[in-house]
Amino acid sequence: MSGRVRVVVVDDHDVIRVGVKQSLGEDIEVVGEGRDVETAIEAIAQAGPDVVILDVHLPGGMGGGALDVLDACLKKPDPPRFLALSVSDAAEDVVAVVRAGARGYVTKSISGPELTDAVKRVALGDAVFSPRLAGFVLDAFGASAGDVAVVDEDLDKLTAREQEVMRLIARGYSYREVGGKLFISIKTVETHVSAVLRKLQLSSRHELAHWAAQRRIV
Amino acid sequence: MCDDGGVTSPANERLTRPLKRRAPNAAWPRALVGAAMLMVAFDLASSRFDWFRPGPWVVPLLAYIVGTALVWSPLDSASEEDALRPEVVVGLFSRDHWARVLIGIGLAFFSMWWFARWEFTDQPVVRIVMVPPALIVAFALLLGPWLLRLVRQVRVERSERIREFERAEIAAHLHDSVLQTLTLIRKHSDEPAAVAKLARAQERDLRTYLYQDRRTEAESVATALAAAINSVEDAHAVAIDAVSVGDAPTDKRLRAAVAAAREAASNAAKHGHAPISVYAEVSGDRYEIFVRDSGPGFNPKRIPTDRLGIRESIMGRVERHGGFAAVTSKRGESTEVHISVPRGAENGRVAR
């Protein structure tokens, strides 16, 4: 996926949409916009973007906001990738959209270059974890209680390496810095993060399941 | 009984209360009188020509039916749309309605009284068994709709009151917080730093209000750390991203760690570049805090010995509680302060 990344921006506030469009870098092209669930689904179907920047709280639809959009779009063949954007730091919001299929979660206080970077990363199929999301993952997977997966396939726990990566991201390290600190390549860091994302989406760990059940997105 | 509404003299009414809504001319008293006269005529005619002699129960039964209809009749106008607005209902009850209800109850009671005395059979036992239930049913039928309506109205009123309370609560909070801050921002509109600080503080306040997590600083070290970081944000007008994993009651050692983290964050805010991030993790045996800025970095070995910030407020403080603090930094790169204190009772001897 080379060249310009085509994105659709979905947010119910015009000001935020304009701001997001302006702060995106040169090599990102905004091909559509949506202001609620219906217009978002339509814009995504029409434009066929690489990435959708999606606000978590949206009017319309079944009342589930971003979850409705994710639900409708991920069922179709060849869906775009989703990057969730929100002012909310609430764990339920974060985990709900990620479990519903978003490949990343950033807050609206993110800077322009960081957002551009996050969009490109998501377009390439990687996951984008903000420090807060990383902290939440550590919390939910019981990392502080010492739960360590022995095999990678254990979806309810993180491996020691994944925990280290999450910890460094939570401490504010960029992927490059994480790689430098752990003496691994950026590619390896990305692999670990994607593995964590997969666990976050598929795990039935009860903390996660609880939040998922609350939001009816099981 | 017929003196309500339509019968007051129009001239008098115009003079005294020009805005009074004119009640529609009540047709029901005339209908009542007409029906009664028709019944009397029918009775006379039937006895004269010996057509049809129904039992003596016909008149009381008819009286009961008419009475019930009269009692129910004000309900349909009052119940539908106005059940949602209880304050309207009180005023809605005109004298016309009251008169209908009273007459209706009177008629119904008369027929019930008659039925109670009616000797329809020779066996007193049958009467004793039959009459009270029949009277109770008749009574319930008469006033049941009113009771139901009352219950529904009480429910509506209650939910209304709860909603009103919530609304007042939110309005009061918004007034005390957002409106005050907006006024302050307008006053300081030519000082960007002050405006940014006010906006940030307000954002935080609203956030805690919306995503309420009300644990006190003593109960939760995460809350204590957040409060400390917030005060640094306020003092230095910077944004600090704080993430906490795990939680525990704030004991003496954790408090020391939080105080050290506060000092470290304040240093980062003074000397470092944004973004500044704080990460805290409670694990089984340690509480660790990492405070990180994005440059410009310095050489920790070359801090003058008379500078007490790092040496005393950060390192000394946590070392007295059995922990340690380390500063990792290089000129031109990011600085990270790592604060770690032990947890749990087995380390109690080390702590003091």
Coordinates of C-alpha atoms in Angstrom, one line a residue:
Chain A
M1 CA 0.0 0.0 0.0
S2 CA 2.2 2.8 -1.3
G3 CA 1.4 6.4 -2.2
R4 CA -1.2 8.5 -0.6
V5 CA -3.4 7.0 2.1
R6 CA -7.1 7.6 1.5
V7 CA -9.1 8.4 4.6
V8 CA -12.6 9.1 5.6
V9 CA -13.1 11.4 8.6
V10 CA -16.1 10.7 10.8
D11 CA -17.0 13.1 13.6
D12 CA -20.2 14.8 14.6
H13 CA -18.5 18.1 15.2
D14 CA -17.6 20.1 12.1
V15 CA -14.8 21.9 13.9
I16 CA -13.1 18.7 14.8
R17 CA -13.5 17.3 11.2
V18 CA -11.9 20.5 9.8
G19 CA -9.2 20.4 12.4
V20 CA -8.4 16.7 11.7
K21 CA -8.3 17.4 8.0
Q22 CA -5.9 20.3 8.4
S23 CA -3.6 18.5 10.8
L24 CA -3.2 15.5 8.5
G25 CA 0.0 15.4 6.5
E26 CA 0.5 15.9 2.8
D27 CA 0.5 12.3 1.8
I28 CA -2.9 11.7 3.4
E29 CA -5.9 12.4 1.3
V30 CA -9.4 12.9 2.8
V31 CA -11.8 11.3 0.4
G32 CA -15.0 11.5 2.4
E33 CA -16.7 12.7 5.6
G34 CA -19.5 11.6 7.9
R35 CA -21.3 13.3 10.7
D36 CA -23.4 10.5 12.1
V37 CA -23.7 6.8 11.8
E38 CA -25.7 6.8 8.5
T39 CA -23.6 9.3 6.6
A40 CA -20.5 7.6 7.8
I41 CA -21.6 4.2 6.5
E42 CA -22.6 5.8 3.2
A43 CA -19.4 7.8 2.9
I44 CA -17.3 4.7 3.6
A45 CA -19.2 2.6 1.1
Q46 CA -18.8 5.3 -1.6
A47 CA -15.2 6.3 -1.1
G48 CA -13.7 2.9 -0.2
P49 CA -11.0 4.4 1.9
D50 CA -7.9 2.8 3.3
V51 CA -8.5 4.1 6.8
V52 CA -11.5 5.6 8.6
I53 CA -10.8 8.1 11.4
L54 CA -13.8 7.4 13.6
D55 CA -15.1 9.4 16.5
V56 CA -16.3 7.1 19.3
H57 CA -19.5 9.0 20.2
L58 CA -21.7 9.5 17.2
P59 CA -25.4 10.3 16.8
G60 CA -27.8 8.1 14.8
G61 CA -27.8 4.4 14.1
M62 CA -28.8 2.1 16.9
G63 CA -27.3 4.5 19.5
G64 CA -24.0 2.6 19.7
G65 CA -22.0 5.3 17.9
A66 CA -18.8 4.0 16.4
L67 CA -19.8 0.5 17.3
D68 CA -22.7 0.6 14.8
V69 CA -20.4 1.9 12.1
L70 CA -17.8 -0.8 12.8
D71 CA -20.5 -3.4 12.9
A72 CA -21.9 -2.3 9.5
C73 CA -18.6 -1.9 7.7
L74 CA -16.6 -4.8 8.9
K75 CA -19.3 -7.2 7.7
K76 CA -18.8 -6.2 4.0
P77 CA -16.0 -7.6 2.0
D78 CA -12.6 -5.8 1.9
P79 CA -13.4 -3.4 4.8
P80 CA -11.2 -0.4 5.5
R81 CA -9.2 -0.2 8.7
F82 CA -10.4 1.9 11.6
L83 CA -8.6 4.3 13.9
A84 CA -10.8 5.5 16.8
L85 CA -10.5 9.0 17.9
S86 CA -12.2 10.3 21.1
V87 CA -12.0 12.8 23.9
S88 CA -13.1 10.0 26.3
D89 CA -10.5 8.2 28.3
A90 CA -13.1 5.9 29.8
A91 CA -11.9 2.3 29.7
E92 CA -15.3 1.1 28.4
D93 CA -15.1 3.3 25.4
V94 CA -11.5 2.3 24.6
V95 CA -12.0 -1.4 24.9
A96 CA -15.4 -1.4 23.2
V97 CA -14.2 0.1 19.9
V98 CA -11.0 -1.9 19.9
R99 CA -12.9 -5.1 20.5
A100 CA -15.4 -4.2 17.9
G101 CA -12.6 -4.1 15.4
A102 CA -10.7 -0.7 15.5
R103 CA -7.0 -1.1 15.0
G104 CA -6.0 1.8 17.1
Y105 CA -7.3 4.3 19.6
V106 CA -6.0 7.9 20.0
T107 CA -7.4 10.8 22.0
K108 CA -8.2 14.1 20.4
S109 CA -5.3 15.8 22.1
I110 CA -3.0 14.0 19.8
S111 CA -0.7 16.3 17.7
G112 CA -1.0 16.5 13.9
P113 CA 2.2 14.6 13.0
E114 CA 1.4 11.9 15.5
L115 CA -2.1 11.5 14.0
T116 CA -0.6 11.3 10.5
D117 CA 1.8 8.7 11.7
A118 CA -0.9 6.7 13.4
V119 CA -3.1 6.8 10.2
K120 CA -0.2 5.5 8.1
R121 CA 0.6 2.8 10.7
V122 CA -3.0 1.7 10.7
A123 CA -3.1 1.7 6.9
L124 CA -0.2 -0.7 6.8
G125 CA -2.2 -3.0 9.0
D126 CA -0.4 -2.3 12.3
A127 CA -2.0 -1.4 15.6
V128 CA -1.8 2.0 17.2
F129 CA -1.7 2.1 21.0
S130 CA -1.7 5.3 23.0
P131 CA -0.1 5.2 26.4
R132 CA -3.5 5.1 27.9
L133 CA -4.7 2.1 25.9
A134 CA -1.4 0.3 26.7
G135 CA -2.0 1.1 30.4
F136 CA -5.5 -0.3 30.1
V137 CA -4.3 -3.4 28.4
L138 CA -1.8 -4.0 31.2
D139 CA -4.5 -3.5 33.7
A140 CA -7.1 -5.7 32.1
F141 CA -4.7 -8.6 31.4
G142 CA -3.5 -8.5 35.0
A143 CA 0.1 -7.7 34.1
S144 CA 0.6 -6.0 37.4
A145 CA -0.6 -9.1 39.2
G146 CA 2.1 -11.1 37.5
D147 CA 0.0 -13.0 35.0
V148 CA 2.3 -14.1 32.2
A149 CA 1.5 -16.3 29.3
V150 CA 3.8 -19.2 28.7
V151 CA 2.7 -19.8 25.2
D152 CA 1.8 -17.1 22.7
E153 CA -1.6 -18.8 22.0
D154 CA -2.9 -18.0 25.4
L155 CA -5.4 -15.3 24.6
D156 CA -6.1 -14.3 28.2
K157 CA -2.6 -13.3 29.1
L158 CA 0.3 -11.3 27.6
T159 CA 3.7 -12.8 27.2
A160 CA 6.5 -11.3 29.1
R161 CA 7.8 -9.6 26.0
E162 CA 4.4 -8.2 25.2
Q163 CA 4.1 -6.8 28.7
E164 CA 7.5 -5.1 28.3
V165 CA 6.4 -3.5 25.1
M166 CA 3.1 -2.4 26.5
R167 CA 4.9 -1.0 29.6
L168 CA 7.2 1.1 27.5
I169 CA 4.4 2.4 25.3
A170 CA 2.5 3.3 28.5
R171 CA 5.6 5.1 29.7
G172 CA 5.4 7.3 26.6
Y173 CA 8.0 5.6 24.4
S174 CA 7.5 5.6 20.6
Y175 CA 7.8 2.3 18.7
R176 CA 11.3 3.3 17.6
E177 CA 12.3 4.0 21.2
V178 CA 10.8 0.8 22.4
G179 CA 12.8 -1.1 19.8
G180 CA 16.0 0.7 20.9
K181 CA 15.3 0.0 24.6
L182 CA 14.6 -3.7 24.1
F183 CA 17.2 -4.2 21.3
I184 CA 14.6 -5.3 18.8
S185 CA 13.6 -3.9 15.4
I186 CA 10.6 -1.7 14.9
K187 CA 9.1 -4.5 12.9
T188 CA 9.3 -6.8 15.9
V189 CA 7.7 -4.1 18.1
E190 CA 4.9 -3.9 15.6
T191 CA 4.5 -7.6 15.7
H192 CA 4.1 -7.6 19.4
V193 CA 1.6 -4.8 19.4
S194 CA -0.5 -6.5 16.7
A195 CA -0.4 -9.7 18.8
V196 CA -1.6 -7.7 21.8
L197 CA -4.4 -6.2 19.7
R198 CA -5.4 -9.6 18.5
K199 CA -5.6 -10.8 22.1
L200 CA -7.5 -7.8 23.1
Q201 CA -10.1 -8.5 20.4
L202 CA -10.4 -12.2 20.9
S203 CA -9.7 -12.8 24.6
S204 CA -12.6 -13.8 26.8
R205 CA -10.8 -12.7 30.0
H206 CA -13.5 -11.8 32.4
E207 CA -12.6 -8.1 32.8
L208 CA -12.8 -7.7 29.1
A209 CA -15.9 -9.8 28.7
H210 CA -17.5 -7.7 31.4
W211 CA -16.9 -4.5 29.6
A212 CA -17.9 -6.0 26.3
A213 CA -21.1 -7.3 27.9
Q214 CA -21.9 -3.9 29.3
R215 CA -21.7 -2.4 25.9
R216 CA -23.5 -5.3 24.2
I217 CA -20.7 -6.0 21.7
V218 CA -19.8 -9.5 22.7
Chain B
M1 CA -76.4 22.0 41.0
C2 CA -77.1 23.6 37.6
D3 CA -75.8 27.0 38.6
D4 CA -72.3 26.5 37.3
G5 CA -70.6 27.8 34.2
G6 CA -73.4 28.6 31.7
V7 CA -75.9 30.1 34.2
T8 CA -74.0 33.0 35.5
S9 CA -75.2 36.3 34.0
P10 CA -73.0 37.3 31.0
A11 CA -72.9 40.9 32.0
N12 CA -71.7 40.2 35.4
E13 CA -69.1 37.9 34.2
R14 CA -67.8 40.3 31.6
L15 CA -67.4 43.0 34.2
T16 CA -65.6 41.1 36.9
R17 CA -63.5 38.5 35.1
P18 CA -63.1 39.3 31.4
L19 CA -60.4 36.7 30.8
K20 CA -62.3 33.8 32.3
R21 CA -62.6 30.9 29.9
R22 CA -66.3 30.3 29.2
A23 CA -67.3 26.8 30.1
P24 CA -69.3 25.1 27.4
N25 CA -73.0 24.9 28.3
A26 CA -73.3 21.8 30.2
A27 CA -75.9 19.5 28.5
W28 CA -75.7 16.6 31.0
P29 CA -78.1 18.0 33.7
R30 CA -80.8 18.3 31.1
A31 CA -80.1 14.9 29.7
L32 CA -80.3 13.5 33.2
V33 CA -83.6 15.1 33.9
G34 CA -84.9 14.0 30.5
A35 CA -83.9 10.4 31.0
A36 CA -85.5 10.4 34.4
M37 CA -88.8 11.8 33.0
L38 CA -88.7 9.2 30.1
M39 CA -88.3 6.4 32.6
V40 CA -91.2 7.7 34.7
A41 CA -93.4 7.9 31.6
F42 CA -92.4 4.4 30.5
D43 CA -93.2 3.1 34.0
L44 CA -96.6 4.8 34.1
A45 CA -97.5 3.6 30.6
S46 CA -96.3 0.0 31.2
S47 CA -98.3 -0.3 34.4
R48 CA -101.4 1.4 32.8
F49 CA -101.4 -1.1 29.8
D50 CA -99.9 -4.0 31.6
W51 CA -97.1 -4.5 29.0
F52 CA -94.1 -5.6 30.8
R53 CA -93.5 -5.7 34.5
P54 CA -89.8 -5.9 35.2
G55 CA -88.7 -6.5 38.8
P56 CA -88.2 -3.6 41.1
W57 CA -84.4 -3.7 40.4
V58 CA -84.6 -1.9 37.1
V59 CA -84.6 1.6 38.5
P60 CA -81.7 1.1 41.0
L61 CA -79.7 -0.7 38.2
L62 CA -80.2 2.2 35.8
A63 CA -79.4 4.7 38.5
Y64 CA -76.2 2.8 39.2
I65 CA -75.2 2.8 35.5
V66 CA -75.9 6.4 35.1
G67 CA -74.1 7.2 38.3
T68 CA -71.0 5.3 37.3
A69 CA -71.0 7.0 33.9
L70 CA -71.2 10.4 35.6
V71 CA -68.3 9.5 37.9
W72 CA -66.2 8.3 35.1
S73 CA -67.0 11.1 32.7
P74 CA -64.5 13.7 33.8
L75 CA -61.8 11.1 33.5
D76 CA -61.5 11.0 29.8
S77 CA -60.8 14.7 29.4
A78 CA -58.4 14.7 32.3
S79 CA -56.5 11.5 31.8
E80 CA -55.1 11.4 28.3
E81 CA -52.9 14.3 27.6
D82 CA -52.8 15.8 31.0
A83 CA -51.6 12.8 32.9
L84 CA -48.1 13.9 31.8
R85 CA -48.6 17.3 33.2
P86 CA -49.9 16.9 36.8
E87 CA -50.0 20.6 37.5
V88 CA -52.7 21.0 34.9
V89 CA -55.0 18.5 36.4
V90 CA -55.8 20.4 39.5
G91 CA -57.0 23.4 37.7
L92 CA -58.8 21.2 35.2
F93 CA -61.4 20.1 37.7
S94 CA -64.1 22.7 37.2
R95 CA -67.2 22.8 39.3
D96 CA -69.0 21.1 36.5
H97 CA -66.8 18.1 37.0
W98 CA -67.2 18.1 40.7
A99 CA -70.9 18.3 40.4
R100 CA -70.9 15.3 38.0
V101 CA -68.8 13.2 40.3
L102 CA -70.9 14.1 43.4
I103 CA -74.2 13.3 41.6
G104 CA -72.8 10.2 40.2
I105 CA -71.6 9.0 43.6
G106 CA -75.0 9.9 45.1
L107 CA -76.9 7.9 42.5
A108 CA -74.6 4.9 42.8
F109 CA -74.8 5.0 46.6
F110 CA -78.5 5.2 46.5
S111 CA -78.8 2.1 44.3
M112 CA -76.3 0.2 46.4
W113 CA -78.2 1.1 49.5
W114 CA -81.3 -0.1 47.8
F115 CA -79.7 -3.3 46.8
A116 CA -78.5 -3.9 50.3
R117 CA -82.0 -3.7 51.6
W118 CA -83.6 -5.6 48.7
E119 CA -85.2 -8.9 49.8
F120 CA -84.8 -10.8 46.6
T121 CA -84.9 -14.1 48.4
D122 CA -86.4 -15.5 51.6
Q123 CA -83.2 -17.0 52.8
P124 CA -81.2 -14.5 54.9
V125 CA -78.0 -16.7 54.5
V126 CA -78.0 -16.3 50.8
R127 CA -78.4 -12.6 51.1
I128 CA -75.6 -12.3 53.7
V129 CA -73.3 -14.2 51.4
M130 CA -74.3 -12.4 48.2
V131 CA -74.7 -8.8 49.2
P132 CA -71.3 -7.8 50.6
P133 CA -69.2 -9.1 47.6
A134 CA -71.7 -7.5 45.2
L135 CA -71.4 -4.2 47.0
I136 CA -67.6 -4.4 47.0
V137 CA -67.5 -5.0 43.3
A138 CA -69.9 -2.2 42.6
F139 CA -67.8 0.1 44.8
A140 CA -64.6 -0.9 43.0
L141 CA -66.2 -0.4 39.6
L142 CA -67.3 3.0 40.6
L143 CA -64.0 4.3 41.9
G144 CA -61.5 1.9 40.4
P145 CA -60.6 4.2 37.4
W146 CA -60.0 7.0 39.8
L147 CA -57.7 5.0 41.9
L148 CA -55.7 3.8 38.8
R149 CA -55.5 7.3 37.6
L150 CA -54.2 8.4 40.9
V151 CA -51.5 5.8 41.0
R152 CA -50.4 6.6 37.4
Q153 CA -50.3 10.3 38.3
V154 CA -48.2 9.7 41.3
R155 CA -45.8 7.7 39.2
V156 CA -45.6 10.4 36.6
E157 CA -45.1 13.0 39.2
R158 CA -42.3 11.1 40.8
S159 CA -40.3 10.6 37.6
E160 CA -40.9 14.2 36.8
R161 CA -39.5 15.2 40.2
I162 CA -36.4 13.0 39.7
R163 CA -35.8 14.4 36.3
E164 CA -36.2 17.9 37.6
F165 CA -33.7 17.2 40.4
E166 CA -31.1 15.8 38.0
R167 CA -31.6 18.8 35.7
A168 CA -31.1 21.2 38.6
E169 CA -28.0 19.3 39.7
I170 CA -26.4 19.4 36.3
A171 CA -27.4 23.1 35.8
A172 CA -25.8 24.0 39.2
H173 CA -22.7 22.1 38.3
L174 CA -22.3 23.7 34.9
H175 CA -22.9 27.1 36.4
D176 CA -20.3 26.7 39.1
S177 CA -17.7 25.3 36.8
V178 CA -18.1 26.0 33.1
L179 CA -19.8 29.3 33.3
Q180 CA -17.4 30.6 35.9
T181 CA -14.4 29.4 33.8
L182 CA -15.8 31.0 30.7
T183 CA -16.1 34.3 32.5
L184 CA -12.6 34.0 33.7
I185 CA -11.4 33.1 30.2
R186 CA -13.1 36.2 28.8
K187 CA -11.4 38.3 31.5
H188 CA -8.0 36.9 30.6
S189 CA -8.5 36.8 26.9
D190 CA -5.2 38.5 26.2
E191 CA -3.1 36.1 28.2
P192 CA -2.8 32.8 26.3
A193 CA -1.0 31.0 29.2
A194 CA -3.8 31.8 31.6
V195 CA -6.5 30.8 29.2
A196 CA -4.8 27.5 28.4
K197 CA -4.4 26.8 32.1
L198 CA -8.1 27.6 32.8
A199 CA -9.3 25.5 29.9
R200 CA -7.2 22.6 30.9
A201 CA -8.4 22.7 34.5
Q202 CA -11.9 23.0 33.3
E203 CA -11.5 20.1 30.9
R204 CA -10.2 17.9 33.8
D205 CA -13.0 18.9 36.0
L206 CA -15.7 18.1 33.5
R207 CA -14.0 14.8 32.7
T208 CA -14.1 13.7 36.3
Y209 CA -17.7 14.9 36.5
L210 CA -18.7 12.9 33.4
Y211 CA -16.7 9.8 34.0
Q212 CA -17.2 9.8 37.7
D213 CA -14.8 7.7 39.6
R214 CA -15.0 9.0 43.1
R215 CA -12.4 7.4 45.2
T216 CA -10.5 9.5 47.7
E217 CA -6.8 10.0 47.7
A218 CA -6.4 7.9 50.8
E219 CA -8.3 5.0 49.2
S220 CA -6.6 5.1 45.8
V221 CA -3.0 5.9 45.0
A222 CA -4.0 6.3 41.4
T223 CA -6.3 9.2 42.5
A224 CA -3.6 10.7 44.6
L225 CA -1.1 10.6 41.7
A226 CA -3.7 12.1 39.4
A227 CA -4.3 14.9 41.9
A228 CA -0.6 15.6 42.2
I229 CA -0.1 15.6 38.5
N230 CA -3.0 17.9 38.0
S231 CA -1.5 20.4 40.4
V232 CA 1.7 20.3 38.4
E233 CA -0.3 20.9 35.3
D234 CA -2.0 23.9 36.9
A235 CA 1.2 25.3 38.2
H236 CA 3.2 25.1 35.0
A237 CA 0.5 25.3 32.4
V238 CA 1.5 22.1 30.6
A239 CA -0.3 18.9 29.6
I240 CA 0.9 15.7 31.2
D241 CA -0.4 12.3 30.2
A242 CA -0.8 10.2 33.3
V243 CA -1.5 6.5 33.1
S244 CA -2.0 4.3 36.2
V245 CA -2.1 0.5 36.2
G246 CA -3.5 -1.2 39.3
D247 CA -4.4 0.5 42.4
A248 CA -4.0 0.3 46.1
P249 CA -4.7 2.3 49.3
T250 CA -2.3 5.2 49.7
D251 CA 0.0 4.2 52.6
K252 CA 3.0 6.2 53.8
R253 CA 5.4 4.8 51.3
L254 CA 3.1 5.2 48.4
R255 CA 2.5 8.8 49.5
A256 CA 6.2 9.4 49.5
A257 CA 6.5 8.0 46.0
V258 CA 3.6 10.2 44.8
A259 CA 5.3 13.3 46.3
A260 CA 8.6 12.3 44.6
A261 CA 6.7 11.8 41.3
R262 CA 5.2 15.2 41.7
E263 CA 8.6 16.8 42.1
A264 CA 9.9 14.9 39.0
A265 CA 6.9 16.0 37.0
S266 CA 7.4 19.5 38.1
N267 CA 11.0 19.4 37.0
A268 CA 10.0 17.9 33.7
A269 CA 7.4 20.7 33.2
K270 CA 10.0 23.3 34.0
H271 CA 13.0 22.0 32.1
G272 CA 11.7 19.4 29.6
H273 CA 9.8 19.5 26.4
A274 CA 6.3 18.2 25.8
P275 CA 5.0 15.5 25.7
I276 CA 5.4 14.6 29.3
S277 CA 4.1 11.3 30.4
V278 CA 3.7 9.7 33.8
Y279 CA 3.2 6.0 34.1
A280 CA 2.5 4.3 37.4
E281 CA 2.1 0.6 38.1
V282 CA 1.1 -1.2 41.3
S283 CA 2.5 -4.7 41.2
G284 CA 2.5 -7.4 43.9
D285 CA 5.6 -6.1 45.8
R286 CA 6.4 -2.7 44.3
Y287 CA 4.9 0.6 43.3
E288 CA 6.7 2.1 40.4
I289 CA 6.3 5.5 38.7
F290 CA 8.0 6.6 35.6
V291 CA 8.1 10.3 34.7
R292 CA 9.3 11.0 31.2
D293 CA 9.8 14.1 29.1
S294 CA 11.0 14.5 25.5
G295 CA 14.1 16.4 25.9
P296 CA 16.4 18.3 26.0
G297 CA 18.1 16.1 28.6
F298 CA 21.0 16.7 30.9
N299 CA 23.8 14.9 32.5
P300 CA 22.6 13.6 35.9
K301 CA 26.1 13.3 37.2
R302 CA 26.8 16.9 36.8
I303 CA 24.0 18.3 39.0
P304 CA 25.6 20.8 41.5
T305 CA 25.6 19.4 45.0
D306 CA 23.7 22.3 46.3
R307 CA 20.7 21.7 44.1
L308 CA 18.3 19.8 46.3
G309 CA 15.4 19.1 43.8
I310 CA 16.5 15.7 42.5
R311 CA 18.8 14.7 45.3
E312 CA 16.5 15.5 48.3
S313 CA 12.9 15.7 47.1
I314 CA 13.1 12.7 44.8
M315 CA 15.8 10.4 45.7
G316 CA 16.1 11.1 49.4
R317 CA 12.4 11.0 49.9
V318 CA 11.9 7.5 48.5
E319 CA 15.1 6.1 49.9
R320 CA 13.9 6.9 53.4
H321 CA 11.0 4.6 52.7
G322 CA 13.1 1.8 51.5
G323 CA 12.7 2.6 47.8
F324 CA 15.0 4.0 45.2
A325 CA 14.9 6.6 42.4
A326 CA 17.0 6.7 39.3
V327 CA 17.4 9.4 36.7
T328 CA 18.2 8.3 33.1
S329 CA 19.1 11.1 30.8
K330 CA 21.6 12.2 28.2
R331 CA 22.1 15.6 26.8
G332 CA 19.9 16.0 23.7
E333 CA 17.6 13.1 24.6
S334 CA 14.6 12.4 26.7
T335 CA 14.9 12.3 30.5
E336 CA 13.2 9.6 32.5
V337 CA 12.9 9.4 36.3
H338 CA 12.2 6.0 37.7
I339 CA 10.7 5.9 41.2
S340 CA 10.2 2.6 43.0
V341 CA 9.0 1.8 46.5
P342 CA 8.4 -1.6 48.1
R343 CA 4.9 -2.6 49.2
G344 CA 3.6 -5.0 51.7
A345 CA 4.2 -5.6 55.4
E346 CA 7.3 -7.7 55.1
N347 CA 9.3 -4.6 54.1
G348 CA 8.1 -2.6 57.1
R349 CA 11.4 -2.8 58.9
V350 CA 13.2 -1.4 55.9
A351 CA 10.9 1.5 55.7
R352 CA 11.6 3.2 58.9

